[in-house]
Coordinates of C-alpha atoms and ligand atoms in Angstrom, one line a residue:
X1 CA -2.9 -29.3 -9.1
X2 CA -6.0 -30.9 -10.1
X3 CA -9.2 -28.9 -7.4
X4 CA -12.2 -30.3 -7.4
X5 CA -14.7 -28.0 -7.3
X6 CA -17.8 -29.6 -9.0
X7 CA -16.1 -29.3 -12.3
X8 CA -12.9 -29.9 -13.4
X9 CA -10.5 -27.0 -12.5
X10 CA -6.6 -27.0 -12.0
X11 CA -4.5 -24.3 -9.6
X12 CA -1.2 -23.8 -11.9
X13 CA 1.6 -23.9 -10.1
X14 CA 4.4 -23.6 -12.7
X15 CA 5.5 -19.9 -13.8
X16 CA 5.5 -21.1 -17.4
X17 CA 2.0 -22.1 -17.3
X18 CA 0.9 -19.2 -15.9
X19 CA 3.1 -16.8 -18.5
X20 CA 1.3 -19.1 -21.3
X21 CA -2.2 -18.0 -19.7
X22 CA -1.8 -14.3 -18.9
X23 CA 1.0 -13.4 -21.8
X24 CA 1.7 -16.1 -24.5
X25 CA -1.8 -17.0 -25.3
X26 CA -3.8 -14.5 -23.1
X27 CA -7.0 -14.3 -26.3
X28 CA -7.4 -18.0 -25.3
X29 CA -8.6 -17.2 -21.8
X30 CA -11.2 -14.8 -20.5
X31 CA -11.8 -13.8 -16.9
X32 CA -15.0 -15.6 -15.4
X33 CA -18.7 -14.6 -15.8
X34 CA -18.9 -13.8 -12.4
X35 CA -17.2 -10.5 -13.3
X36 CA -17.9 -9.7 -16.8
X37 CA -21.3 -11.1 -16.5
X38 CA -24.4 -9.1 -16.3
X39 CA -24.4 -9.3 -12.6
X40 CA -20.8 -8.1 -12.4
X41 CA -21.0 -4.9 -14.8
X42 CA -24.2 -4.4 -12.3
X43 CA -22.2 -4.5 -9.5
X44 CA -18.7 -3.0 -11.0
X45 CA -19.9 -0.6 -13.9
X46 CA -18.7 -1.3 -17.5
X47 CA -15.2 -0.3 -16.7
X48 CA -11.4 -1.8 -17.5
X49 CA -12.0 -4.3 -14.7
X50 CA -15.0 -6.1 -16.3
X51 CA -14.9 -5.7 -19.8
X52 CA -13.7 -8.0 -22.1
X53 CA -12.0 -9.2 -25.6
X54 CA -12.3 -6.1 -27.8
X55 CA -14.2 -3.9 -25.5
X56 CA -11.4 -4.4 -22.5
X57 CA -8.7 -3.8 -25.6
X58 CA -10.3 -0.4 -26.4
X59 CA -11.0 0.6 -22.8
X60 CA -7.5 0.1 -22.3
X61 CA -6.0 1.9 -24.9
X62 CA -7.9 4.9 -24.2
X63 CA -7.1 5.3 -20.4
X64 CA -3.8 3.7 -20.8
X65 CA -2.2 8.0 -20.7
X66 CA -3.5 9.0 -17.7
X67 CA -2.0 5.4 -15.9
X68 CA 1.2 5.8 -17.5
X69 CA 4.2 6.0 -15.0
X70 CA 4.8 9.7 -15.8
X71 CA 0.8 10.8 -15.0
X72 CA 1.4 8.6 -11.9
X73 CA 4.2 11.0 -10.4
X74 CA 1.4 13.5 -11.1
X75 CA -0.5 11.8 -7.6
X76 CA 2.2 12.7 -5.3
X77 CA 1.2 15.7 -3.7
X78 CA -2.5 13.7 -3.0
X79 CA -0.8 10.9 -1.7
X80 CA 1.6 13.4 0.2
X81 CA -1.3 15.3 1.8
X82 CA -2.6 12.0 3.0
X83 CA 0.4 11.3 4.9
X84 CA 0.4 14.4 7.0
X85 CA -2.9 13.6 8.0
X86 CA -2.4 10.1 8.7
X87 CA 1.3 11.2 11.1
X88 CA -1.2 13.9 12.1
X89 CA -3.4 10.9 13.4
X90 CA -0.6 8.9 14.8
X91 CA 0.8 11.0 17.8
X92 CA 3.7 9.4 19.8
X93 CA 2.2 8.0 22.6
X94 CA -0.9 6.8 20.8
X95 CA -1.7 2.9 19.7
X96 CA -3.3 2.3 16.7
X97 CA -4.6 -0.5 14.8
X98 CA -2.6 -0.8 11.8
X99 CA -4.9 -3.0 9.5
X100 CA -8.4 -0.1 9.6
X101 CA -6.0 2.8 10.0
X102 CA -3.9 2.4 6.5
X103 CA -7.7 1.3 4.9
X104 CA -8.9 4.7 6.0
X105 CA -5.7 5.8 4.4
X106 CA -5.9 4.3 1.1
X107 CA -9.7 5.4 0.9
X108 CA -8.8 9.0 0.8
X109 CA -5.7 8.8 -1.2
X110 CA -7.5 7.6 -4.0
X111 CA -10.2 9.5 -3.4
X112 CA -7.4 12.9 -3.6
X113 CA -6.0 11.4 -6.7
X114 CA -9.1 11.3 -8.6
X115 CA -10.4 14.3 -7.4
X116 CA -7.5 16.4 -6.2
X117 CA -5.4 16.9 -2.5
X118 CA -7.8 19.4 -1.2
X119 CA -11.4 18.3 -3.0
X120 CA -14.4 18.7 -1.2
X121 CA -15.1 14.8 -2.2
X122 CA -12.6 13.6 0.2
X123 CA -14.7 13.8 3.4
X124 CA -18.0 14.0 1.7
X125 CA -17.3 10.6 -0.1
X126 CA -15.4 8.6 2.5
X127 CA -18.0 6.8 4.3
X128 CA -19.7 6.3 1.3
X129 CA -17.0 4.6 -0.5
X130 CA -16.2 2.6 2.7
X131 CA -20.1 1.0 2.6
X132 CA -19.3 0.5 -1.0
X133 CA -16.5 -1.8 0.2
X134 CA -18.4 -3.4 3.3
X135 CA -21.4 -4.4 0.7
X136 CA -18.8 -5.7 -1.9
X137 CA -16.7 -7.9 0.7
X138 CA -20.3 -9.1 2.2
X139 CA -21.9 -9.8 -1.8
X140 CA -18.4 -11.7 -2.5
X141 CA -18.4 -14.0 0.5
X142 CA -22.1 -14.4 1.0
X143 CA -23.7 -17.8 0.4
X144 CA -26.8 -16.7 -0.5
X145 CA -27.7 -17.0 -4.4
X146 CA -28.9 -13.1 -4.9
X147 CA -27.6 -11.5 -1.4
X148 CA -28.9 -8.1 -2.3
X149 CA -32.2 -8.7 -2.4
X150 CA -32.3 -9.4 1.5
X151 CA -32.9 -6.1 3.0
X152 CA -29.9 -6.2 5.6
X153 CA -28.3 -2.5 6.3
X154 CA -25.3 -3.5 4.7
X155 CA -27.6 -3.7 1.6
X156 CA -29.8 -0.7 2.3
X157 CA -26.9 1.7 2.9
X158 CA -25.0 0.2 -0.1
X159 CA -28.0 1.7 -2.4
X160 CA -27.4 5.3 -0.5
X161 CA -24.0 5.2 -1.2
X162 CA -23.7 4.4 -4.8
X163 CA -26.1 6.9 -5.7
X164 CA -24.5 9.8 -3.7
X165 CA -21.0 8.2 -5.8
X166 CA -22.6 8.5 -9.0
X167 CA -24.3 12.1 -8.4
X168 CA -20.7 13.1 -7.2
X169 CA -18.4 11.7 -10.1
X170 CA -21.1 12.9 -12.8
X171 CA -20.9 16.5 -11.4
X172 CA -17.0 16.3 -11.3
X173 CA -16.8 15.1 -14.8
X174 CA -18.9 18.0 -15.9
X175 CA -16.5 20.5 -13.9
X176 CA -13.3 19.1 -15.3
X177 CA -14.6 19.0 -18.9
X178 CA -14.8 23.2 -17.9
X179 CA -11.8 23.7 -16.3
X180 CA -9.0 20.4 -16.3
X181 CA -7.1 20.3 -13.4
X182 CA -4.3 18.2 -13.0
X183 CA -6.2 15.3 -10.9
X184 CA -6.6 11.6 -12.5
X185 CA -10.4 12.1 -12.8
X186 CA -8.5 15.2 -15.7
X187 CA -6.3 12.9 -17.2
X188 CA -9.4 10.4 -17.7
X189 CA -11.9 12.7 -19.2
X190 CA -8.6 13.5 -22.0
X191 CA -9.2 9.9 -23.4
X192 CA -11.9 10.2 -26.5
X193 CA -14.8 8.6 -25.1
X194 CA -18.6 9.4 -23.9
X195 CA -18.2 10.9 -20.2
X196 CA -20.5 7.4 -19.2
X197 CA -17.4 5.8 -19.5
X198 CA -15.5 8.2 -17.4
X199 CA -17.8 7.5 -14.7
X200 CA -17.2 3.9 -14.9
X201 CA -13.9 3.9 -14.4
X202 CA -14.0 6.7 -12.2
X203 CA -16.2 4.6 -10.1
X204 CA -14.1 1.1 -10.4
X205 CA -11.2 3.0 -9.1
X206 CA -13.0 4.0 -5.8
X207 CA -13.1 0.2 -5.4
X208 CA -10.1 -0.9 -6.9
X209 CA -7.8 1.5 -6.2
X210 CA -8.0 1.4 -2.1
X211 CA -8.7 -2.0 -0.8
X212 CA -5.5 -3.6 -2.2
X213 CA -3.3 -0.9 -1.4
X214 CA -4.7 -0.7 1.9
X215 CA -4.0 -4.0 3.1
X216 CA -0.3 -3.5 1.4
X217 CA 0.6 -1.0 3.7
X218 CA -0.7 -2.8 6.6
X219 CA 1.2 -5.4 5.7
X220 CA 4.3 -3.4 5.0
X221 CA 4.2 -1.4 8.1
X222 CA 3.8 -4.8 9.6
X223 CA 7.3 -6.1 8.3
X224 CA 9.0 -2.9 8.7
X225 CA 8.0 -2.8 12.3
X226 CA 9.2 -6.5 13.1
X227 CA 12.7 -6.4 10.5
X228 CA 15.0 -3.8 12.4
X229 CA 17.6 -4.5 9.7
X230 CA 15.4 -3.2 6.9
X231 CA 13.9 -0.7 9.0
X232 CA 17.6 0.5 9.4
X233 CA 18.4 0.4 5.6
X234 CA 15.0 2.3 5.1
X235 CA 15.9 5.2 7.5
X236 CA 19.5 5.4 5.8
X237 CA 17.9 6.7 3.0
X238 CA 16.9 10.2 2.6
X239 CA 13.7 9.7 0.4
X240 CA 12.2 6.7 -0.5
X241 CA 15.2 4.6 -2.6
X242 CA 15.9 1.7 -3.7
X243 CA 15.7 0.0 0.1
X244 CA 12.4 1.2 0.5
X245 CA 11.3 0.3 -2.9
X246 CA 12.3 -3.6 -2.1
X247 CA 11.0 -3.8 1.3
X248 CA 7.6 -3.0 -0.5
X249 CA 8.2 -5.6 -3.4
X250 CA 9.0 -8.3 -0.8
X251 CA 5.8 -7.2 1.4
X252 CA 3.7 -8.2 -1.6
X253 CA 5.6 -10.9 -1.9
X254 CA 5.1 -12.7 1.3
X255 CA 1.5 -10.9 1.4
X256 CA 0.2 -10.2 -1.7
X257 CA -3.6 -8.6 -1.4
X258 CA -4.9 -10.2 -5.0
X259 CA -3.9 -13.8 -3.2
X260 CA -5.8 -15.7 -6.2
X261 CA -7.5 -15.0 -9.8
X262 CA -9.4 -17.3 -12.4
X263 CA -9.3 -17.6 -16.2
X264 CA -11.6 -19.6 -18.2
X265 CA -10.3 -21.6 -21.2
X266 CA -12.1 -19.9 -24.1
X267 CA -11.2 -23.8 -26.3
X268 CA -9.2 -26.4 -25.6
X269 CA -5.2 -25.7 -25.1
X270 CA -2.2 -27.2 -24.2
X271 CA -0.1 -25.5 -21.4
X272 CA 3.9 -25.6 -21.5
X273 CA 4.1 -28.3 -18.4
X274 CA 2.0 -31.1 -20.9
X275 CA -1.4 -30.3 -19.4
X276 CA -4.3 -30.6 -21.5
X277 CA -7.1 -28.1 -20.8
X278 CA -10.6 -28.4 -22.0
X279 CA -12.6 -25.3 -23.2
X280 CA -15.1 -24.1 -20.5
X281 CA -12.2 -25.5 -17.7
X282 CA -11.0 -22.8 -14.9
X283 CA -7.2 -22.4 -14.2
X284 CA -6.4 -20.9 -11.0
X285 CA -3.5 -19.2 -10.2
X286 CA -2.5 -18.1 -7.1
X287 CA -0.1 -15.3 -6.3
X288 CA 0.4 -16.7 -2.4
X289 CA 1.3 -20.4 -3.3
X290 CA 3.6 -19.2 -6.6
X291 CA 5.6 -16.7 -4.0
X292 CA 6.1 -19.1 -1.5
X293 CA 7.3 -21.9 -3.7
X294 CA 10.7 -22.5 -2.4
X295 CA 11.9 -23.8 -6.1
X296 CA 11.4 -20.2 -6.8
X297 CA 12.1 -18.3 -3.8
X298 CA 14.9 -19.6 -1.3
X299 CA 13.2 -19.6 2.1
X300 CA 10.0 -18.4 1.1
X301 CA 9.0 -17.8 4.3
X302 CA 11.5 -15.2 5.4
X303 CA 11.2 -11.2 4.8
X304 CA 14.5 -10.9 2.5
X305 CA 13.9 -7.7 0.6
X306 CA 17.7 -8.4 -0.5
X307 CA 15.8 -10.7 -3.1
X308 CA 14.8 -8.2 -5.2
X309 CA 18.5 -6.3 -5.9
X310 CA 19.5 -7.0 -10.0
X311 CA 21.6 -9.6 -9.2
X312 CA 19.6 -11.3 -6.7
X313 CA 16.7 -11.8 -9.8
X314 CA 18.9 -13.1 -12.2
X315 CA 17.9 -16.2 -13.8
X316 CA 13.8 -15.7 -11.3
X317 CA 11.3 -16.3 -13.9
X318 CA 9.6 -13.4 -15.1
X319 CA 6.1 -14.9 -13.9
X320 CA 7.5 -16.0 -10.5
X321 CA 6.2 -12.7 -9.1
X322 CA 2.9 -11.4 -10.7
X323 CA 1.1 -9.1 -7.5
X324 CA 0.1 -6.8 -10.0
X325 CA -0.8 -9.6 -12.3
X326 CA 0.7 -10.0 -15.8
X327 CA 0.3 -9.4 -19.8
X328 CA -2.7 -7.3 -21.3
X329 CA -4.9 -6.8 -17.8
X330 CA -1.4 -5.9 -16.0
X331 CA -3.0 -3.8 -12.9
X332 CA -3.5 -0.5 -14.5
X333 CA -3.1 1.4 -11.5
X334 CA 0.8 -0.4 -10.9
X335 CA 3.0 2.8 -10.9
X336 CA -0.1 4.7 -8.8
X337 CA -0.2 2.0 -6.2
X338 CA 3.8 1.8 -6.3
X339 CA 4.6 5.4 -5.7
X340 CA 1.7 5.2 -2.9
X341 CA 3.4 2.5 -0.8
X342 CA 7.2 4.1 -1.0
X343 CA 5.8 7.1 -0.3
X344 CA 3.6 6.2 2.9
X345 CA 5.8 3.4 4.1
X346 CA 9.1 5.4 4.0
X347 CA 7.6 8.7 5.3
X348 CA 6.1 6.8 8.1
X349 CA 9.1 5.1 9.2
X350 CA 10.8 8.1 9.0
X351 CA 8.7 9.5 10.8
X352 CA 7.4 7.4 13.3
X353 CA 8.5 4.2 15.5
X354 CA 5.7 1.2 15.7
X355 CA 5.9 -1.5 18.1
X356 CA 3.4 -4.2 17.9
X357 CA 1.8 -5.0 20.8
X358 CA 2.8 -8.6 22.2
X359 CA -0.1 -10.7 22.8
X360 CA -1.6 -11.0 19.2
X361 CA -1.6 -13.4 16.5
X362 CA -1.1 -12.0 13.1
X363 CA -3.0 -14.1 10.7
X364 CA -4.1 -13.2 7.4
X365 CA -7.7 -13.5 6.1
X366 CA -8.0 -14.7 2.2
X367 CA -11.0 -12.4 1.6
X368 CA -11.5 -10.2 -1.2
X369 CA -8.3 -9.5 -0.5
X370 CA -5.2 -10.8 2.0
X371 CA -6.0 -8.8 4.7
X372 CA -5.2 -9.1 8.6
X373 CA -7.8 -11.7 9.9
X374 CA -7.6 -9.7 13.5
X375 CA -6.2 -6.2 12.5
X376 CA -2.6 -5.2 14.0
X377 CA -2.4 -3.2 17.1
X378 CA 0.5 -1.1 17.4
X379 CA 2.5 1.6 19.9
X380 CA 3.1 5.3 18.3
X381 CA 6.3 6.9 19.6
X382 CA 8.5 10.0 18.0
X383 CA 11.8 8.4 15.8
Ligands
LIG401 C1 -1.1 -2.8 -4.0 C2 -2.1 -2.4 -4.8 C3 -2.7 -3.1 -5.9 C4 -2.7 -4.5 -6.2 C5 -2.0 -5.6 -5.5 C6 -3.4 -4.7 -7.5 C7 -3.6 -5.9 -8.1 C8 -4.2 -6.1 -9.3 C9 -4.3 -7.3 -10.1 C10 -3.6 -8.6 -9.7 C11 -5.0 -7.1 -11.2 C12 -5.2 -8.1 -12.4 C13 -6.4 -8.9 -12.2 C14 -6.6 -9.9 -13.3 O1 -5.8 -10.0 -14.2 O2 -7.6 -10.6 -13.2 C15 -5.4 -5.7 -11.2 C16 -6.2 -5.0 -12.2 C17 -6.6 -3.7 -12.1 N1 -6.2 -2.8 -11.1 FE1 -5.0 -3.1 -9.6 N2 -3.9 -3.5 -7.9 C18 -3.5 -2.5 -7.0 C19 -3.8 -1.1 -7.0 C20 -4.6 -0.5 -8.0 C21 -4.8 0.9 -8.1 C22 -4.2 2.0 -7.1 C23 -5.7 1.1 -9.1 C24 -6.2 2.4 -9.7 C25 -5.7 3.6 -9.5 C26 -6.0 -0.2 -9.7 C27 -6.8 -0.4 -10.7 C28 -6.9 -1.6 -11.4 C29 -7.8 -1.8 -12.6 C30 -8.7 -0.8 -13.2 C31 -7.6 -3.2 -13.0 C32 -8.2 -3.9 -14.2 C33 -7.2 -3.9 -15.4 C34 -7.7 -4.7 -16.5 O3 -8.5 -5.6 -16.4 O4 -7.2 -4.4 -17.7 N3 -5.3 -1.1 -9.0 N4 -4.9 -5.1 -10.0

């Protein structure tokens, strides 16, 4: 689909062009300025997430151990000790709104699994990562040209924050290189490079690895809470299994928190479907329209985790799904953020019964990420 957006730009909407871009001839396109640009790296550090060509290869390569699927398992008792405080939290009898409460959650998950279940930085860096969020979401979507240089509190408590982040992840670094524990800040400072880089990804992650997970859950809970029939499959299980592992692939399905992402044609190219694309050109693609394409999902619109069983996704294109993206800048944090949502999803539902409240729309909001426009309000009882 052709967008006109001052220049000539196209939102592919066909799974093979958007293999072609992300797999088959991913050295042709590179991710926008606006992130690997000067102002980005400023904003971002001169991590995974905004490097590119050789640099990002490298970068990759490096860190790639301490991501792997087998380090990941290495997060569950940080994610587990979240959950106990979060069911801590949620007393029967109590409402809660669904949307801020599993943000809080995924802010101090990742939080314990770069710095360990019990670290001191978990409460002394929560609020400081969370105006690290606010100013990020209010730098994205402002319309003013240079938004940090007007002095607004968001702004001023931003500058706070990242230095009390940086003094906190440069001290860390120091103690691990001493004594390695078994946290992913650990893993990280094994990969052979300056401890600069550490901190850069270190800091990334802070970002990264909590705002898309926590509007996942949300989401998740969401579905759980209004599907009795999967809630029932879930609960049949005794730890998180396959069930639970679908109802979470469906979830980001139907609501997946990267909604959109750009490449820029590094020359010109011709995509599978016959387009021609000039060099300079932007190709979006978008991970809410390509999951609700009902020539690729059959009733898009209904929570089916039943989709996702081995012989349901025979014959579904590979790139039909991409939450986690695709090809060489696959989400690195993938296995992390999958283990996460089993984990928290199943042990809540266990655990818990939520009843949204009547009386609310449930809209999402396309902002940094898909997020509940008006949070979700819920009622806690025992299961
Ligand atoms: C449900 C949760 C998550 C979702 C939906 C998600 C989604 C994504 C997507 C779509 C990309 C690719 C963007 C692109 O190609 O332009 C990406 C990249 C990335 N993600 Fe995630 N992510 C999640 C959780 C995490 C977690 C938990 C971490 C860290 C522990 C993480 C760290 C990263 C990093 C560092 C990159 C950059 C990779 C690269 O450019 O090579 N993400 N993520």
């Amino acid at each position: 689909v052709r967008l006109r957006l001052g220049t000539t730009a196209y939102l592919l909407t066909s799974p093979d062009d958007i293999e072609h871009v992300l797999l088959h001839n991913h050295a042709g396109y590179a991710k926008t300025r606006r992130l690997t640009g000067a102002r980005g790296r400023r904003l971002l550090g001169r991590g995974i997430l905004t490097s590119t060509g050789g640099e990002h290869a490298g970068k990759r390569r490096a860190f790639a151990p301490a991501f792997a699927r087998r380090s990941a398992s290495s997060s569950e008792p940080a994610v587990s000790r979240s959950i106990d405080e979060l069911l801590e939290r949620w007393r029967p009898g109590t409402e809660v709104e669904l949307a801020a409460e599993s943000m809080r959650f995924a802010r101090r998950t990742i939080l314990r699994v770069l710095f360990g279940p019990d670290a001191p930085e978990v409460d002394l860096l929560d609020e400081e990562v969370a105006a690290r969020q606010r100013y990020l979401d209010y730098h994205v979507l402002s319309l003013a040209p240079l938004p940090e240089l007007v002095p607004r509190p968001v702004v001023l408590r931003h500058r706070t924050a990242a230095r009390r982040l940086d003094a906190a992840i440069r001290a860390a670094i120091r103690e691990r290189r001493a004594s390695p524990g078994d946290d992913l800040l650990s893993l990280l400072c094994r990969a052979p490079v300056e401890d600069e880089a550490i901190r850069d990804e270190a800091l990334v992650i802070t970002v990264t690895g909590h705002e898309t997970l926590g509007a996942a859950l949300a989401w998740t809970l969401y579905l759980v809470a209004t599907h009795p029939a999967a809630e029932q499959e879930m609960l049949a299980e005794e730890m998180p299994g396959d069930a639970t592992e679908r109802v979470v692939l469906e979830s980001l399905r139907l609501y997946p928190p990267t909604w959109i992402f750009v490449r820029m044609a590094l020359a010109d190219d011709t995509l599978p479907s016959g387009l021609a694309v000039g060099r300079g050109q932007k190709l979006y693609l978008s991970q809410w329209v390509t999951h609700r394409d009902p020539r690729l999902f059959a009733d898009p619109e209904i929570f089916d985790p039943g989709r996702f069983t081995p012989e349901r996704s025979l014959g579904r294109p590979e790139s039909a799904y991409f939450p986690f993206g695709a090809g060489p800048r696959l989400c690195i944090g993938k296995h992390v953020a999958l283990l996460e949502l089993a984990l928290a999803a199943g042990a809540v539902t266990r655990g818990r019964r939520l009843k949204i409240l009547p009386g609310q729309r449930v809209v999402p909001r396309p902002g940094l990420v898909l997020e509940p426009r008006d949070g979700i309000r819920a009622a806690v009882s025992a299961r």
